Each structure stands twice: as C-alpha cells, then as structure tokens.
Short mmCIF file of C-alpha atoms and ligand atoms in Angstrom, two decimals:
data_model
loop_
_atom_site.label_atom_id
_atom_site.label_comp_id
_atom_site.label_asym_id
_atom_site.label_seq_id
_atom_site.Cartn_x
_atom_site.Cartn_y
_atom_site.Cartn_z
CA UNK A 1038 -6.92 10.70 -7.64
CA UNK A 1039 -9.74 10.03 -5.23
CA UNK A 1040 -8.90 11.83 -1.96
CA UNK A 1041 -10.92 10.76 1.09
CA UNK A 1042 -10.51 12.68 4.34
CA UNK A 1043 -11.64 11.11 7.62
CA UNK A 1044 -11.79 12.40 11.15
CA UNK A 1045 -9.18 10.07 12.58
CA UNK A 1046 -6.85 7.14 12.02
CA UNK A 1047 -9.48 4.58 13.05
CA UNK A 1048 -11.90 5.76 10.35
CA UNK A 1049 -9.13 5.68 7.76
CA UNK A 1050 -8.37 2.07 8.68
CA UNK A 1051 -12.08 1.11 8.64
CA UNK A 1052 -12.54 2.49 5.15
CA UNK A 1053 -9.30 0.88 3.93
CA UNK A 1054 -10.31 -2.49 5.32
CA UNK A 1055 -13.70 -2.18 3.66
CA UNK A 1056 -12.09 -1.57 0.27
CA UNK A 1057 -9.61 -4.43 0.65
CA UNK A 1058 -12.29 -6.84 1.86
CA UNK A 1059 -14.58 -5.91 -1.05
CA UNK A 1060 -11.82 -7.00 -3.40
CA UNK A 1061 -11.07 -10.21 -1.49
CA UNK A 1062 -14.75 -11.16 -1.54
CA UNK A 1063 -15.09 -10.46 -5.26
CA UNK A 1064 -11.80 -11.99 -6.23
CA UNK A 1065 -10.76 -14.66 -3.70
CA UNK A 1066 -7.48 -15.27 -5.55
CA UNK A 1067 -6.54 -11.60 -5.75
CA UNK A 1068 -2.94 -10.46 -5.59
CA UNK A 1069 -2.35 -7.87 -2.87
CA UNK A 1070 0.63 -5.55 -2.60
CA UNK A 1071 1.36 -4.98 1.08
CA UNK A 1072 3.22 -2.36 3.08
CA UNK A 1073 4.91 -2.19 6.46
CA UNK A 1074 5.25 0.71 8.89
CA UNK A 1075 2.83 2.13 11.43
CA UNK A 1076 0.28 3.26 8.82
CA UNK A 1077 -1.16 -0.15 7.84
CA UNK A 1078 -1.19 -1.74 11.33
CA UNK A 1079 -4.80 -0.77 12.14
CA UNK A 1080 -5.87 -1.77 8.65
CA UNK A 1081 -4.35 -5.23 9.18
CA UNK A 1082 -6.11 -5.51 12.56
CA UNK A 1083 -9.41 -4.82 10.83
CA UNK A 1084 -8.69 -7.41 8.15
CA UNK A 1085 -7.91 -9.96 10.88
CA UNK A 1086 -11.30 -9.14 12.43
CA UNK A 1087 -13.08 -9.65 9.09
CA UNK A 1088 -11.34 -13.02 8.80
CA UNK A 1089 -12.19 -14.06 12.36
CA UNK A 1090 -15.83 -13.20 11.78
CA UNK A 1091 -15.78 -15.49 8.72
CA UNK A 1092 -16.39 -12.61 6.30
CA UNK A 1093 -13.24 -13.10 4.23
CA UNK A 1094 -10.65 -15.79 3.58
CA UNK A 1095 -7.07 -15.38 2.40
CA UNK A 1096 -6.68 -19.05 1.43
CA UNK A 1097 -6.06 -18.28 -2.25
CA UNK A 1098 -4.69 -14.76 -1.88
CA UNK A 1099 -1.12 -14.01 -2.92
CA UNK A 1100 0.77 -11.09 -1.43
CA UNK A 1101 3.84 -9.13 -2.46
CA UNK A 1102 5.41 -6.75 0.01
CA UNK A 1103 6.88 -3.50 -1.18
CA UNK A 1104 10.28 -3.99 0.36
CA UNK A 1105 12.65 -5.75 2.72
CA UNK A 1106 15.88 -4.68 4.39
CA UNK A 1107 18.96 -5.74 2.49
CA UNK A 1108 20.86 -8.74 3.79
CA UNK A 1109 18.53 -9.23 6.73
CA UNK A 1110 17.41 -12.85 7.20
CA UNK A 1111 13.68 -13.51 7.46
CA UNK A 1112 14.05 -14.53 11.10
CA UNK A 1113 15.69 -11.22 12.09
CA UNK A 1114 13.45 -9.17 14.42
CA UNK A 1115 13.87 -6.03 12.26
CA UNK A 1116 12.91 -7.86 9.06
CA UNK A 1117 9.72 -6.96 7.29
CA UNK A 1118 8.99 -10.70 7.06
CA UNK A 1119 8.74 -10.72 10.86
CA UNK A 1120 6.63 -7.58 10.79
CA UNK A 1121 4.16 -9.17 8.37
CA UNK A 1122 3.99 -12.42 10.33
CA UNK A 1123 3.37 -10.51 13.57
CA UNK A 1124 0.82 -7.99 12.32
CA UNK A 1125 -1.05 -10.06 9.72
CA UNK A 1126 0.03 -13.44 8.39
CA UNK A 1127 0.11 -15.31 11.73
CA UNK A 1128 -3.53 -14.39 12.35
CA UNK A 1129 -5.22 -15.27 9.05
CA UNK A 1130 -5.55 -18.37 6.84
CA UNK A 1131 -3.02 -17.27 4.23
CA UNK A 1132 -0.57 -19.89 2.84
CA UNK A 1133 2.93 -18.75 3.76
CA UNK A 1134 4.17 -19.87 0.32
CA UNK A 1135 1.82 -17.32 -1.21
CA UNK A 1136 3.41 -14.44 0.70
CA UNK A 1137 6.37 -12.85 -1.03
CA UNK A 1138 8.94 -10.35 0.15
CA UNK A 1139 12.22 -9.64 -1.63
CA UNK A 1140 14.66 -12.17 -0.12
CA UNK A 1141 18.13 -10.68 -0.12
CA UNK A 1142 20.00 -12.45 2.66
CA UNK A 1143 22.85 -14.40 1.08
CA UNK A 1144 21.78 -13.54 -2.48
CA UNK A 1145 23.36 -11.39 -5.14
CA UNK A 1146 21.44 -8.09 -4.70
CA UNK A 1147 21.47 -7.55 -8.46
CA UNK A 1148 19.46 -10.73 -8.98
CA UNK A 1149 16.90 -10.20 -6.23
CA UNK A 1150 15.10 -7.39 -8.08
CA UNK A 1151 14.61 -9.15 -11.44
CA UNK A 1152 13.53 -12.33 -9.62
CA UNK A 1153 10.91 -10.42 -7.62
CA UNK A 1154 9.66 -8.70 -10.79
CA UNK A 1155 9.33 -12.12 -12.45
CA UNK A 1156 7.40 -13.48 -9.46
CA UNK A 1157 4.98 -10.54 -9.57
CA UNK A 1158 4.52 -11.05 -13.31
CA UNK A 1159 3.90 -14.79 -12.87
CA UNK A 1160 1.16 -14.03 -10.33
CA UNK A 1161 -0.72 -12.07 -12.98
CA UNK A 1162 0.16 -8.69 -11.46
CA UNK A 1163 -0.92 -6.80 -8.37
CA UNK A 1164 -4.65 -6.09 -8.14
CA UNK A 1165 -4.41 -3.73 -5.21
CA UNK A 1166 -1.31 -2.10 -3.74
CA UNK A 1167 -1.38 -0.71 -0.21
CA UNK A 1168 1.04 2.16 0.36
CA UNK A 1169 2.19 4.34 3.21
CA UNK A 1170 4.27 7.45 2.66
CA UNK A 1171 7.51 8.51 4.32
CA UNK A 1172 7.93 12.01 5.75
CA UNK A 1173 10.20 12.71 2.79
CA UNK A 1174 7.60 11.46 0.31
CA UNK A 1175 9.06 8.01 -0.22
CA UNK A 1176 6.87 5.07 -1.23
CA UNK A 1177 8.27 1.62 -0.54
CA UNK A 1178 11.89 2.57 -0.01
CA UNK A 1179 12.05 4.77 -3.10
CA UNK A 1180 13.81 7.71 -1.55
CA UNK A 1181 13.77 11.20 -3.11
CA UNK A 1182 15.74 11.20 -6.40
CA UNK A 1183 14.59 7.65 -7.25
CA UNK A 1184 13.78 7.23 -10.92
CA UNK A 1185 10.06 7.44 -11.52
CA UNK A 1186 10.49 4.46 -13.88
CA UNK A 1187 12.51 2.35 -11.43
CA UNK A 1188 11.96 -1.39 -10.93
CA UNK A 1189 12.73 -3.59 -7.90
CA UNK A 1190 16.33 -2.99 -6.84
CA UNK A 1191 18.64 -2.21 -3.95
CA UNK A 1192 18.42 1.29 -2.43
CA UNK A 1193 20.44 3.13 0.18
CA UNK A 1194 18.19 4.71 2.79
CA UNK A 1195 18.31 8.33 3.88
CA UNK A 1196 19.25 9.17 7.44
CA UNK A 1197 15.75 10.49 8.14
CA UNK A 1198 14.17 7.20 7.01
CA UNK A 1199 16.53 5.15 9.15
CA UNK A 1200 15.70 7.33 12.15
CA UNK A 1201 11.95 7.26 11.53
CA UNK A 1202 11.92 3.49 11.22
CA UNK A 1203 14.02 3.12 14.35
CA UNK A 1204 10.98 4.29 16.30
CA UNK A 1205 9.27 1.04 15.42
CA UNK A 1206 12.27 -1.09 16.44
CA UNK A 1207 13.81 0.93 19.23
CA UNK A 1208 16.41 -1.48 20.55
CA UNK A 1209 17.64 -2.95 17.26
CA UNK A 1210 20.43 -1.67 15.02
CA UNK A 1211 18.63 -0.53 11.88
CA UNK A 1212 19.81 -1.67 8.43
CA UNK A 1213 20.67 1.16 6.04
CA UNK A 1214 19.93 -0.53 2.71
CA UNK A 1215 16.87 -2.23 1.34
CA UNK A 1216 15.47 -4.01 -1.68
CA UNK A 1217 12.33 -2.20 -2.80
CA UNK A 1218 9.79 -2.40 -5.58
CA UNK A 1219 10.55 0.50 -7.89
CA UNK A 1220 8.17 3.34 -8.61
CA UNK A 1221 7.54 1.77 -12.03
CA UNK A 1222 6.70 -1.53 -10.32
CA UNK A 1223 4.24 0.18 -7.98
CA UNK A 1224 2.65 2.06 -10.89
CA UNK A 1225 1.88 -1.27 -12.60
CA UNK A 1226 -0.58 -2.21 -9.84
CA UNK A 1227 -4.17 -2.15 -11.04
CA UNK A 1228 -5.37 -0.09 -8.09
CA UNK A 1229 -3.50 1.78 -5.35
CA UNK A 1230 -4.58 2.74 -1.83
CA UNK A 1231 -2.31 5.30 -0.17
CA UNK A 1232 -2.67 5.71 3.60
CA UNK A 1233 -1.38 8.67 5.57
CA UNK A 1234 -2.25 9.80 9.06
CA UNK A 1235 -0.78 12.33 11.46
CA UNK A 1236 0.50 15.85 11.12
CA UNK A 1237 4.06 14.71 10.44
CA UNK A 1238 2.88 13.42 7.04
CA UNK A 1239 1.06 16.59 5.98
CA UNK A 1240 3.96 18.13 4.03
CA UNK A 1241 4.72 14.90 2.18
CA UNK A 1242 1.01 14.50 1.37
CA UNK A 1243 0.77 18.06 0.08
CA UNK A 1244 3.81 17.59 -2.18
CA UNK A 1245 2.57 14.20 -3.41
CA UNK A 1246 -0.98 15.27 -4.23
CA UNK A 1247 -0.68 18.91 -5.18
CA UNK A 1248 2.95 19.47 -6.04
CA UNK A 1249 4.60 18.85 -9.39
CA UNK A 1250 5.40 15.26 -10.38
CA UNK A 1251 9.00 15.03 -9.34
CA UNK A 1252 11.63 12.50 -8.29
CA UNK A 1253 12.07 14.70 -5.21
CA UNK A 1254 8.64 13.54 -4.07
CA UNK A 1255 8.44 9.89 -5.17
CA UNK A 1256 4.77 9.61 -4.15
CA UNK A 1257 3.92 12.40 -6.62
CA UNK A 1258 4.36 9.80 -9.40
CA UNK A 1259 0.95 8.47 -8.30
CA UNK A 1260 -0.65 11.50 -9.95
CA UNK A 1261 -0.02 9.68 -13.23
CA UNK A 1262 -1.78 6.47 -12.09
CA UNK A 1263 -5.33 5.93 -13.28
CA UNK A 1264 -6.77 4.44 -10.13
CA UNK A 1265 -5.46 5.79 -6.83
CA UNK A 1266 -7.47 6.30 -3.64
CA UNK A 1267 -5.79 8.37 -0.93
CA UNK A 1268 -7.08 7.84 2.61
CA UNK A 1269 -6.14 10.63 5.03
CA UNK A 1270 -7.02 11.76 8.50
CA UNK A 1271 -7.61 15.46 9.18
CA UNK A 1272 -4.05 16.01 10.36
CA UNK A 1273 -2.38 14.48 7.29
CA UNK A 1274 -4.76 16.46 5.05
CA UNK A 1275 -4.21 19.73 6.90
CA UNK A 1276 -1.90 21.34 4.30
CA UNK A 1277 -3.96 20.47 1.24
CA UNK A 1278 -5.17 23.46 -0.73
CA UNK A 1279 -8.18 21.68 -2.23
CA UNK A 1280 -9.44 20.11 1.02
CA UNK A 1281 -12.94 21.54 0.64
CA UNK A 1282 -13.15 20.29 -2.94
CA UNK A 1283 -12.03 16.73 -1.98
CA UNK A 1284 -14.70 16.62 0.72
CA UNK A 1285 -17.35 17.84 -1.71
CA UNK A 1286 -16.35 15.22 -4.31
CA UNK A 1287 -16.45 12.55 -1.60
CA UNK A 1288 -20.00 13.47 -0.60
CA UNK A 1289 -21.14 13.50 -4.23
CA UNK A 1290 -19.46 10.19 -5.08
CA UNK A 1291 -21.33 8.48 -2.23
CA UNK A 1292 -24.56 9.13 -4.15
CA UNK A 1293 -23.11 7.79 -7.41
CA UNK A 1294 -21.75 4.69 -5.68
CA UNK A 1295 -25.08 4.03 -3.97
CA UNK A 1296 -26.82 4.14 -7.35
CA UNK A 1297 -24.31 2.47 -9.64
CA UNK A 1298 -22.10 0.44 -7.29
CA UNK A 1299 -18.47 0.84 -6.52
CA UNK A 1300 -16.30 1.64 -9.53
CA UNK A 1301 -14.23 -1.29 -8.51
CA UNK A 1302 -16.97 -3.81 -9.28
CA UNK A 1303 -17.37 -2.35 -12.73
CA UNK A 1304 -13.66 -2.42 -13.24
CA UNK A 1305 -13.13 -6.09 -12.43
CA UNK A 1306 -15.70 -7.18 -14.99
CA UNK A 1307 -15.07 -4.56 -17.60
CA UNK A 1308 -13.93 -6.92 -20.37
CA UNK A 1309 -16.86 -9.28 -20.18
CA UNK A 1310 -19.87 -7.19 -19.27
CA UNK A 1311 -19.71 -3.78 -20.86
CA UNK A 1312 -21.84 -3.56 -23.95
CA UNK A 1313 -20.00 -1.12 -26.18
CA UNK A 1314 -23.07 -0.52 -28.32
CA UNK A 1315 -24.95 0.83 -25.30
CA UNK A 1316 -25.33 4.60 -24.87
C1 GLP B 1315 8.94 2.58 5.65
C2 GLP B 1315 8.37 1.70 4.57
C3 GLP B 1315 7.37 2.45 3.74
C4 GLP B 1315 6.38 3.16 4.62
C5 GLP B 1315 7.09 4.17 5.47
C6 GLP B 1315 6.17 4.99 6.35
O1 GLP B 1315 10.00 3.33 5.22
N1 GLP B 1315 9.38 1.15 3.71
O2 GLP B 1315 6.73 1.57 2.85
O3 GLP B 1315 5.41 3.80 3.85
O4 GLP B 1315 8.01 3.46 6.26
O5 GLP B 1315 6.03 4.36 7.56
P1 GLP B 1315 5.00 4.71 8.69
O6 GLP B 1315 3.70 4.18 8.22
O7 GLP B 1315 5.51 3.97 9.89
O8 GLP B 1315 5.01 6.16 8.86
#
C-alpha cells in the first residue's frame, strides 16, 4: 500500500484529482469506479475544474458507482444517482448512458447484482476505483462481517451507517438496505484510491491499514490488493503506528517518480513496452 499523508482535506483532494486526471488524459476511455459520501465531494469539484479549464474530457469515460440504496428510484433525493448528478455528472461532458449505478427500484434484488457484475465485465473492468471508508471500516456498503470474496448484492446497513449517512440528507427518511459492489468486486479494480479525512475516520484507517485482514474491518481486505494508494489528512492518519515511515517513503518516492515517471504510466503500457531481455 502506498500511504500518502497531507496536511488537510484540500490537499488530499488536489492529489486525488491529479491522479484521476492523469489516468483520464492517458486513457480517455478509462473505466472509473466512483464513490459517494462527503469524502469525494472536493475531489469531484477539482475534476469539474479540470474539465472546465479544458484539461480533461469525460466524453468516452464509463463510470460504475460502488452502491445505491435498495428500492430507491433514481429520481429520489436520497438516491446516489441524484448525488452523482449533483456533485459531478451534471457539470462535466460525460454521457449519462455511460454512468452506471446498481438500479434496484422495481427489480428483483437477486438479479441486480449479477447484472451489475456483467456490466462491469463488459466494460473491460474498472481501471481506477475511488473509495471512502465508513467509521466502522466499511467500503461501498460492505458492512463488518461481509465476506471478503463477496460480489455485488443486497446488504442490510448497520444503524451507525444509517445515522452517519443521515447527516448528508438531514430531512429525508434514510433507506436501510442497499445494493453494493462486493469486496471481491472492488478487489478486481486495477488500481484503488482510498480517501479518508477527519479524526472520526482514524480508528477505521488504523484497523484497515495496520490491523489484521478481517471481515470485521472490510477495508482491511485492501492489504491484499497489489495497487492501492491511500490518501489521508493528518487527522485521519493520527492513529497510524508507521506514520513516520509512510512520510519517509513518500518523500523518497517523489525522487523516483521524478526520474522514472509515475508507476501508473509504466503500468498501463506494461504489455507492449517492457523488454523482458533488458536488465
Ligand atoms: C457511505 C458510502 C461509502 C462511503 C461512506 C463514507 O456509506 N456507501 O461508500 O465510503 O459512506 O462516507 P463519508 O465520505 O461521507 O464519510
């Protein structure tokens, strides 16, 4: 895991937007996995700015959101579809038909998951997945005790998650079930960016990064992913034992990146350009 610690939320969002925009420039038809919640809002604002300045286009981008409330129509104010329209899609040149969220209103919940998995597969798979983390360590809506191999399916939310999410939608009755990508689905993404800011995330971050891999901390599954970057502010990083080491690695990797480019660039061209006979 690459753990990057920044002074504040704004710097976290700047760095996140830089990484996402690098991908979009390199691969204009990339497939992005998107998240809702407070954590990615600033990131989305930055991406909108990049778009408005003509630096990136989303014309050929496809997106798959992590989750959607169960049985909630896309026009409902609490729906994640509305969230995405409001905070990102309405402000960029993305084709709405290229933006996917699990659609569960009026459908058999057992079929929604396999259909979503098939849609992700048909897109070629997710190049970059953006993640937030719940205070209880959830990713998407994979609450503690979720199978680490789970695929997209219906989940019942914990009381703490319902209450936390109510803060975003104060005057609306919150749904208590959702359709979410599974942990296995998330782990299939080529690259993952996990965002966490604020002191109320510090325990979940500590368990995810430095605790044992456990279904009790769904985000800890990311320890087994090859290519995860964790972007934290000071407060979210405050409980990490290896803080000093992460900062040291960060400062060293800047030198390597300046000399050899971002690992990402290498990664996207790995099949065609690496000469295996080279030293
Ligand atoms: C919701 C979403 C998660 C998100 C979490 C944290 O439960 N389903 O994907 O990571 O909230 O949200 P916030 O960023 O608002 O703290």
